PDB file of C-alpha atoms in Angstrom:
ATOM      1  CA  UNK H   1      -3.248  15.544 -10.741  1.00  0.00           C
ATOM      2  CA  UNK H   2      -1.825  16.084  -7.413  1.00  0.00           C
ATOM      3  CA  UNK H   3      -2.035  13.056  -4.761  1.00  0.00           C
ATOM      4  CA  UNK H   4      -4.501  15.437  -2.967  1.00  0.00           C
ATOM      5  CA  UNK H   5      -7.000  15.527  -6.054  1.00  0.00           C
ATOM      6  CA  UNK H   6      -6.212  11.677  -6.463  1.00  0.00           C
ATOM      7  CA  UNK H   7      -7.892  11.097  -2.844  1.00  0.00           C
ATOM      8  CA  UNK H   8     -10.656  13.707  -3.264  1.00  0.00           C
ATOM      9  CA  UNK H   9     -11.296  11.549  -6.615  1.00  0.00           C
ATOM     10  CA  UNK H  10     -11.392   8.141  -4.713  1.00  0.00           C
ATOM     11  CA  UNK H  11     -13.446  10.160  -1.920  1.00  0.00           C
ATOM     12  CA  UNK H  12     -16.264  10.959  -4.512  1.00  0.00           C
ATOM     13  CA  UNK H  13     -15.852   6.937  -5.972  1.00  0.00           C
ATOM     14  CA  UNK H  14     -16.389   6.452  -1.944  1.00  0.00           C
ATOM     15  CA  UNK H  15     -19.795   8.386  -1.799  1.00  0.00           C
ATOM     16  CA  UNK H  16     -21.141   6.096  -4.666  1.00  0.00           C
ATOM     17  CA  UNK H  17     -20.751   2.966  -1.921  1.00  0.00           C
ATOM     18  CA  UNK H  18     -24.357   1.104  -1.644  1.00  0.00           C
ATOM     19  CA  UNK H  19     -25.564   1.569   2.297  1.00  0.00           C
ATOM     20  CA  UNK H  20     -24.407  -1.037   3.864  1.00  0.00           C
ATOM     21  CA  UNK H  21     -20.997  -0.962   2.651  1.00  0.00           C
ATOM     22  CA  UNK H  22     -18.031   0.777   4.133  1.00  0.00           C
ATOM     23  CA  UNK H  23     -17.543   3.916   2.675  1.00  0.00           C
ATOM     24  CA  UNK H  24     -14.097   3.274   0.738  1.00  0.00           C
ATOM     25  CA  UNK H  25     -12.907   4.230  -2.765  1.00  0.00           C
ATOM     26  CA  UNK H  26      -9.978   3.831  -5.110  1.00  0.00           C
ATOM     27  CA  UNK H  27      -9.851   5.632  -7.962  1.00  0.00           C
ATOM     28  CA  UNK H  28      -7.046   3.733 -11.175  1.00  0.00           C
ATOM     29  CA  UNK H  29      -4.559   5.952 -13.264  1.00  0.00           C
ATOM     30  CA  UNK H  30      -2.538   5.486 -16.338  1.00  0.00           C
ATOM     31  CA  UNK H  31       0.733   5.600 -16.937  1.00  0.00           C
ATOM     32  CA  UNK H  32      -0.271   8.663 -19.181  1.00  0.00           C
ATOM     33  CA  UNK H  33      -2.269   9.957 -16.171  1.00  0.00           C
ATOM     34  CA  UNK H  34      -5.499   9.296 -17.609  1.00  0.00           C
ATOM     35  CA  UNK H  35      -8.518   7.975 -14.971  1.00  0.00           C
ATOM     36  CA  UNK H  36      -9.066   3.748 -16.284  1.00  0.00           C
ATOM     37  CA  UNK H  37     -11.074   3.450 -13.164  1.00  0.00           C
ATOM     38  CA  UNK H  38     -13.318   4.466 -10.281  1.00  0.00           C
ATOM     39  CA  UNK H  39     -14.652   1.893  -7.661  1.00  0.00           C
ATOM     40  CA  UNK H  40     -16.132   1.742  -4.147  1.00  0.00           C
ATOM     41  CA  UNK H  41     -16.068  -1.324  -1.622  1.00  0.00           C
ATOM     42  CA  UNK H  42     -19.289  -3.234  -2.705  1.00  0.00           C
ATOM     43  CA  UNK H  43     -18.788  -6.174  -0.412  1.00  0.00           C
ATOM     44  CA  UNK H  44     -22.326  -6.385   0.921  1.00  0.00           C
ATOM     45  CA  UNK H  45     -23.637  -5.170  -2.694  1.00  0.00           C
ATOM     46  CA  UNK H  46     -22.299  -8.089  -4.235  1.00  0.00           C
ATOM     47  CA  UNK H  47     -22.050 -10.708  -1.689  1.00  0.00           C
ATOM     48  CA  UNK H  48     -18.128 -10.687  -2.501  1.00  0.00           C
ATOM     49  CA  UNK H  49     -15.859 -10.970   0.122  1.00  0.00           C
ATOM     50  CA  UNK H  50     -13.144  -9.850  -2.658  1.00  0.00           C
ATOM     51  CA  UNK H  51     -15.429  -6.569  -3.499  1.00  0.00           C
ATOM     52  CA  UNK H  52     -12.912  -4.200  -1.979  1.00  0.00           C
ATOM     53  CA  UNK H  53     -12.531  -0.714  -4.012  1.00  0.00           C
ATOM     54  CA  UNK H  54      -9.070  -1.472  -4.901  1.00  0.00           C
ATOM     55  CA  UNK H  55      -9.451  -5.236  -6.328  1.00  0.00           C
ATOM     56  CA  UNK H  56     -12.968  -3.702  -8.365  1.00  0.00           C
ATOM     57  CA  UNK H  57     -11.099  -0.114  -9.269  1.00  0.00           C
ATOM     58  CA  UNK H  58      -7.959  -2.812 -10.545  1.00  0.00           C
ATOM     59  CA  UNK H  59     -10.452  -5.096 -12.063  1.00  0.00           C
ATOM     60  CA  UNK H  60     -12.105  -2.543 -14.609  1.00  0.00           C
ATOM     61  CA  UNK H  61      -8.531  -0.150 -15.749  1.00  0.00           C
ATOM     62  CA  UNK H  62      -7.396  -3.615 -17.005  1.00  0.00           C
ATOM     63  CA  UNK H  63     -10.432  -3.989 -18.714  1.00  0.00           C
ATOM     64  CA  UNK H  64      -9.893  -0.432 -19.919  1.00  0.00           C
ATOM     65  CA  UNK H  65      -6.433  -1.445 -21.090  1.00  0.00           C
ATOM     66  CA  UNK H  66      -7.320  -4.548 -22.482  1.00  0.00           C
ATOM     67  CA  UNK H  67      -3.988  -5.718 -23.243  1.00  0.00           C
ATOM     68  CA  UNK H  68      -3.403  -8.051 -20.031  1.00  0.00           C
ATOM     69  CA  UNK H  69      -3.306  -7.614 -16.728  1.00  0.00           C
ATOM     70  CA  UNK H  70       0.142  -5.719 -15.909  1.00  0.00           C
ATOM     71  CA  UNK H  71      -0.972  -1.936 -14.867  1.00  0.00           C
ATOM     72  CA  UNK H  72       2.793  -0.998 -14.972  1.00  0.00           C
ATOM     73  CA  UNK H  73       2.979   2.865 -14.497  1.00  0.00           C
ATOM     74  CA  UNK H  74      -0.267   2.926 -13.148  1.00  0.00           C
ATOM     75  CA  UNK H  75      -1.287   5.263  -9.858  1.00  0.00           C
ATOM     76  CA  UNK H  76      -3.950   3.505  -7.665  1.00  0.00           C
ATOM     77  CA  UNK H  77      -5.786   5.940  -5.023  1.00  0.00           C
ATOM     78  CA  UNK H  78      -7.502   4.849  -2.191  1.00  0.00           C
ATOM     79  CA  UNK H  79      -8.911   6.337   1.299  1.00  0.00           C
ATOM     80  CA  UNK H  80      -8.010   3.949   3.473  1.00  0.00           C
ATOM     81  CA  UNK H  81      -4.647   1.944   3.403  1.00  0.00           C
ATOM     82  CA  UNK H  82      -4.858  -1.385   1.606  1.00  0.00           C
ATOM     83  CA  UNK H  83      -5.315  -5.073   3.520  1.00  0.00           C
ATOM     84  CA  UNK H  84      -3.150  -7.347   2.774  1.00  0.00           C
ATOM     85  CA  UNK H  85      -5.268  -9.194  -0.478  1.00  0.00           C
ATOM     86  CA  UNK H  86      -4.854  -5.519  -1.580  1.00  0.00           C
ATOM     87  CA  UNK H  87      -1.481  -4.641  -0.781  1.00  0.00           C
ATOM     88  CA  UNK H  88      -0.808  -7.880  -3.004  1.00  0.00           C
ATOM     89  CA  UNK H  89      -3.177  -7.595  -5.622  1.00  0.00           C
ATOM     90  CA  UNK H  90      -1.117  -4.292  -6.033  1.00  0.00           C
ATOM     91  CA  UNK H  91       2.150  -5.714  -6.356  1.00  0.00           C
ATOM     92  CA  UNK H  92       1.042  -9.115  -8.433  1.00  0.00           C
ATOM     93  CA  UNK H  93      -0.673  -5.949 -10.705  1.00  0.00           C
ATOM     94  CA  UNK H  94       2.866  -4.338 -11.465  1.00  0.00           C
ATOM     95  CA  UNK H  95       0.765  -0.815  -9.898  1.00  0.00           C
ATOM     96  CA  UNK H  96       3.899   1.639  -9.810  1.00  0.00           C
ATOM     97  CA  UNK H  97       2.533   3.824  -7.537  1.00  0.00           C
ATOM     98  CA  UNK H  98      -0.114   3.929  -4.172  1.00  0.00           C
ATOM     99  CA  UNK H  99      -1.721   7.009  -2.807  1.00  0.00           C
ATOM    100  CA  UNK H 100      -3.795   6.251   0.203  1.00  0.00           C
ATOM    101  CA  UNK H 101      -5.797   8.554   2.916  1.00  0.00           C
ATOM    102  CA  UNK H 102      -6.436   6.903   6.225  1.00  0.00           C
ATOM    103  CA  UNK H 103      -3.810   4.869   8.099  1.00  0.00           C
ATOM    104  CA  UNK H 104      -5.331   1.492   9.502  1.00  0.00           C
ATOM    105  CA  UNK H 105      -3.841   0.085  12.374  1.00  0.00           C
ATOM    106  CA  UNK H 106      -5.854  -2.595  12.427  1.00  0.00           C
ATOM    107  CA  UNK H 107      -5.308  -4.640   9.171  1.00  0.00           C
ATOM    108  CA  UNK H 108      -3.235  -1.942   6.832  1.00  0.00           C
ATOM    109  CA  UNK H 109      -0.609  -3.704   4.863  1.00  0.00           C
ATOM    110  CA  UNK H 110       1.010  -0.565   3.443  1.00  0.00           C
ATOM    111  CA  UNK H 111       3.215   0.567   6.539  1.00  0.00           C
ATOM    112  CA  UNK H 112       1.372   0.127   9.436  1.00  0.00           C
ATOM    113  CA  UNK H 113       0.488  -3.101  10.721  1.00  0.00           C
ATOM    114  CA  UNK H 114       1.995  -5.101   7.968  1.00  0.00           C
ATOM    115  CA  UNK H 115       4.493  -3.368   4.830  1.00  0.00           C
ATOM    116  CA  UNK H 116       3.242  -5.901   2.091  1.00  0.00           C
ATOM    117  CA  UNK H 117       4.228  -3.504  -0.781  1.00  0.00           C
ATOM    118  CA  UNK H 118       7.822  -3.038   0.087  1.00  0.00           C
ATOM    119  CA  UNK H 119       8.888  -6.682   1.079  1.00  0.00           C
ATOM    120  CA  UNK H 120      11.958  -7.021  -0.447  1.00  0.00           C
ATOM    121  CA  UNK H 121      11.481 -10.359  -1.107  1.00  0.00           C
ATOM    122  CA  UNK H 122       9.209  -9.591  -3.404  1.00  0.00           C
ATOM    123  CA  UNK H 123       9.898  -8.579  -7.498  1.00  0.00           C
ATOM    124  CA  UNK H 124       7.712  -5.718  -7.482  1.00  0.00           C
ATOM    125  CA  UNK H 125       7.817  -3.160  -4.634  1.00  0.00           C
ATOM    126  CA  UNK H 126       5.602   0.453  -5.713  1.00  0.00           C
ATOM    127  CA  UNK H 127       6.465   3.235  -4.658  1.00  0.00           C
ATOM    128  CA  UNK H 128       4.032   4.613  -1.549  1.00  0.00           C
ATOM    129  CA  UNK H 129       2.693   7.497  -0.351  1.00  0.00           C
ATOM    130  CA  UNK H 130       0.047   7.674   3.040  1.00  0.00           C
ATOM    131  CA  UNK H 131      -2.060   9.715   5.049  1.00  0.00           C
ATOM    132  CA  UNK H 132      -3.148  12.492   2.181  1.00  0.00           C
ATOM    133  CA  UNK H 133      -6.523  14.212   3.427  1.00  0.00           C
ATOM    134  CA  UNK H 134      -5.870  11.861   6.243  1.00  0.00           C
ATOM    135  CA  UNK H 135      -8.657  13.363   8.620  1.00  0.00           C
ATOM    136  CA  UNK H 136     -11.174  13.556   5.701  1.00  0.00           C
ATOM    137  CA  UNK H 137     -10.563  10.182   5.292  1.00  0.00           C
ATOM    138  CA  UNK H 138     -10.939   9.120   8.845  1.00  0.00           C
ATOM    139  CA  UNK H 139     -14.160  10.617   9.314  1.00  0.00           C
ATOM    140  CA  UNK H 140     -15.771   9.582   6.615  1.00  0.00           C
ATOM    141  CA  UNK H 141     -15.038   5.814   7.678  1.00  0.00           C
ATOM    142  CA  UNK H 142     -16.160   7.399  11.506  1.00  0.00           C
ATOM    143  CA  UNK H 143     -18.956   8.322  10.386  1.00  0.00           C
ATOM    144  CA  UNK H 144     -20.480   5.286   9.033  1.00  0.00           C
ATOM    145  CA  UNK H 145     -19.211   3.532  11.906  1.00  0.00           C
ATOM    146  CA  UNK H 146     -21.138   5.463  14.568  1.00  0.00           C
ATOM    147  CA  UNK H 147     -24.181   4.810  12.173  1.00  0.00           C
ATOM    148  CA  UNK H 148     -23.580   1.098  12.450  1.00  0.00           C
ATOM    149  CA  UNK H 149     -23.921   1.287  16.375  1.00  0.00           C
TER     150      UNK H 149
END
């Protein structure tokens, strides 16, 4: 898969989001390339302030894998750059790779407010790629927004 057909993926795991939560999805490859997992943010849904697509998507391929929780060689997708719980969750995770969509200015911890994922302190630094289908990405998140208001 390209990293273009990675963020359409996590786009479509975005659409399943329940309506009150932000449109966001991350989408969990093997090592092999294989999909272990689809989520969307179901904060709201669940009552979870942890319920962000990347911690659920991370969640359920080491479920899939069942041998642990290291997803080294793994490829996590996601449409909007990760916060910081999920820039760490990420690293602590042993994820080899991150493909995200939307830069967030805001609170992204992936190269733009904050580079969580390439502290050099740190043991574990994956590799990173941003702002693929960037705009489709943005206005999705827009969207819902102006909804909201």
């Amino acid at each position: 898969m390209t990293d273009e057909d990675l963020i359409r993926a996590a786009l479509d795991a975005a659409a399943a989001v329940g309506p009150r939560d932000v449109p966001i999805g991350a989408v969990v490859l093997g090592a092999d390339g294989t999909e272990l997992a689809r989520a969307a943010n179901a904060r709201e849904e669940l009552g979870d302030p942890t319920a962000h697509a990347e911690i659920l998507a991370l969640r359920a391929a080491a479920r899939v894998l069942g041998d642990g929780w290291r997803l080294e060689g793994a490829t996590l997708a996601v449409t909007v750059e990760p916060c910081t719980m999920c820039a760490g969750a990420l690293v602590m995770a042993r994820v080899a790779r991150v493909v995200f969509g939307a830069w967030e200015p805001k609170t992204g911890a992936v190269g733009s407010l904050w580079d969580v994922v390439r502290d050099r302190r740190l043991t574990h630094r994956p590799q990173v790629r941003g702002g693929v289908l960037a705009e489709e990405c943005a206005d999705l998140l827009e969207g819902f927004f102006a909804r909201q208001r």
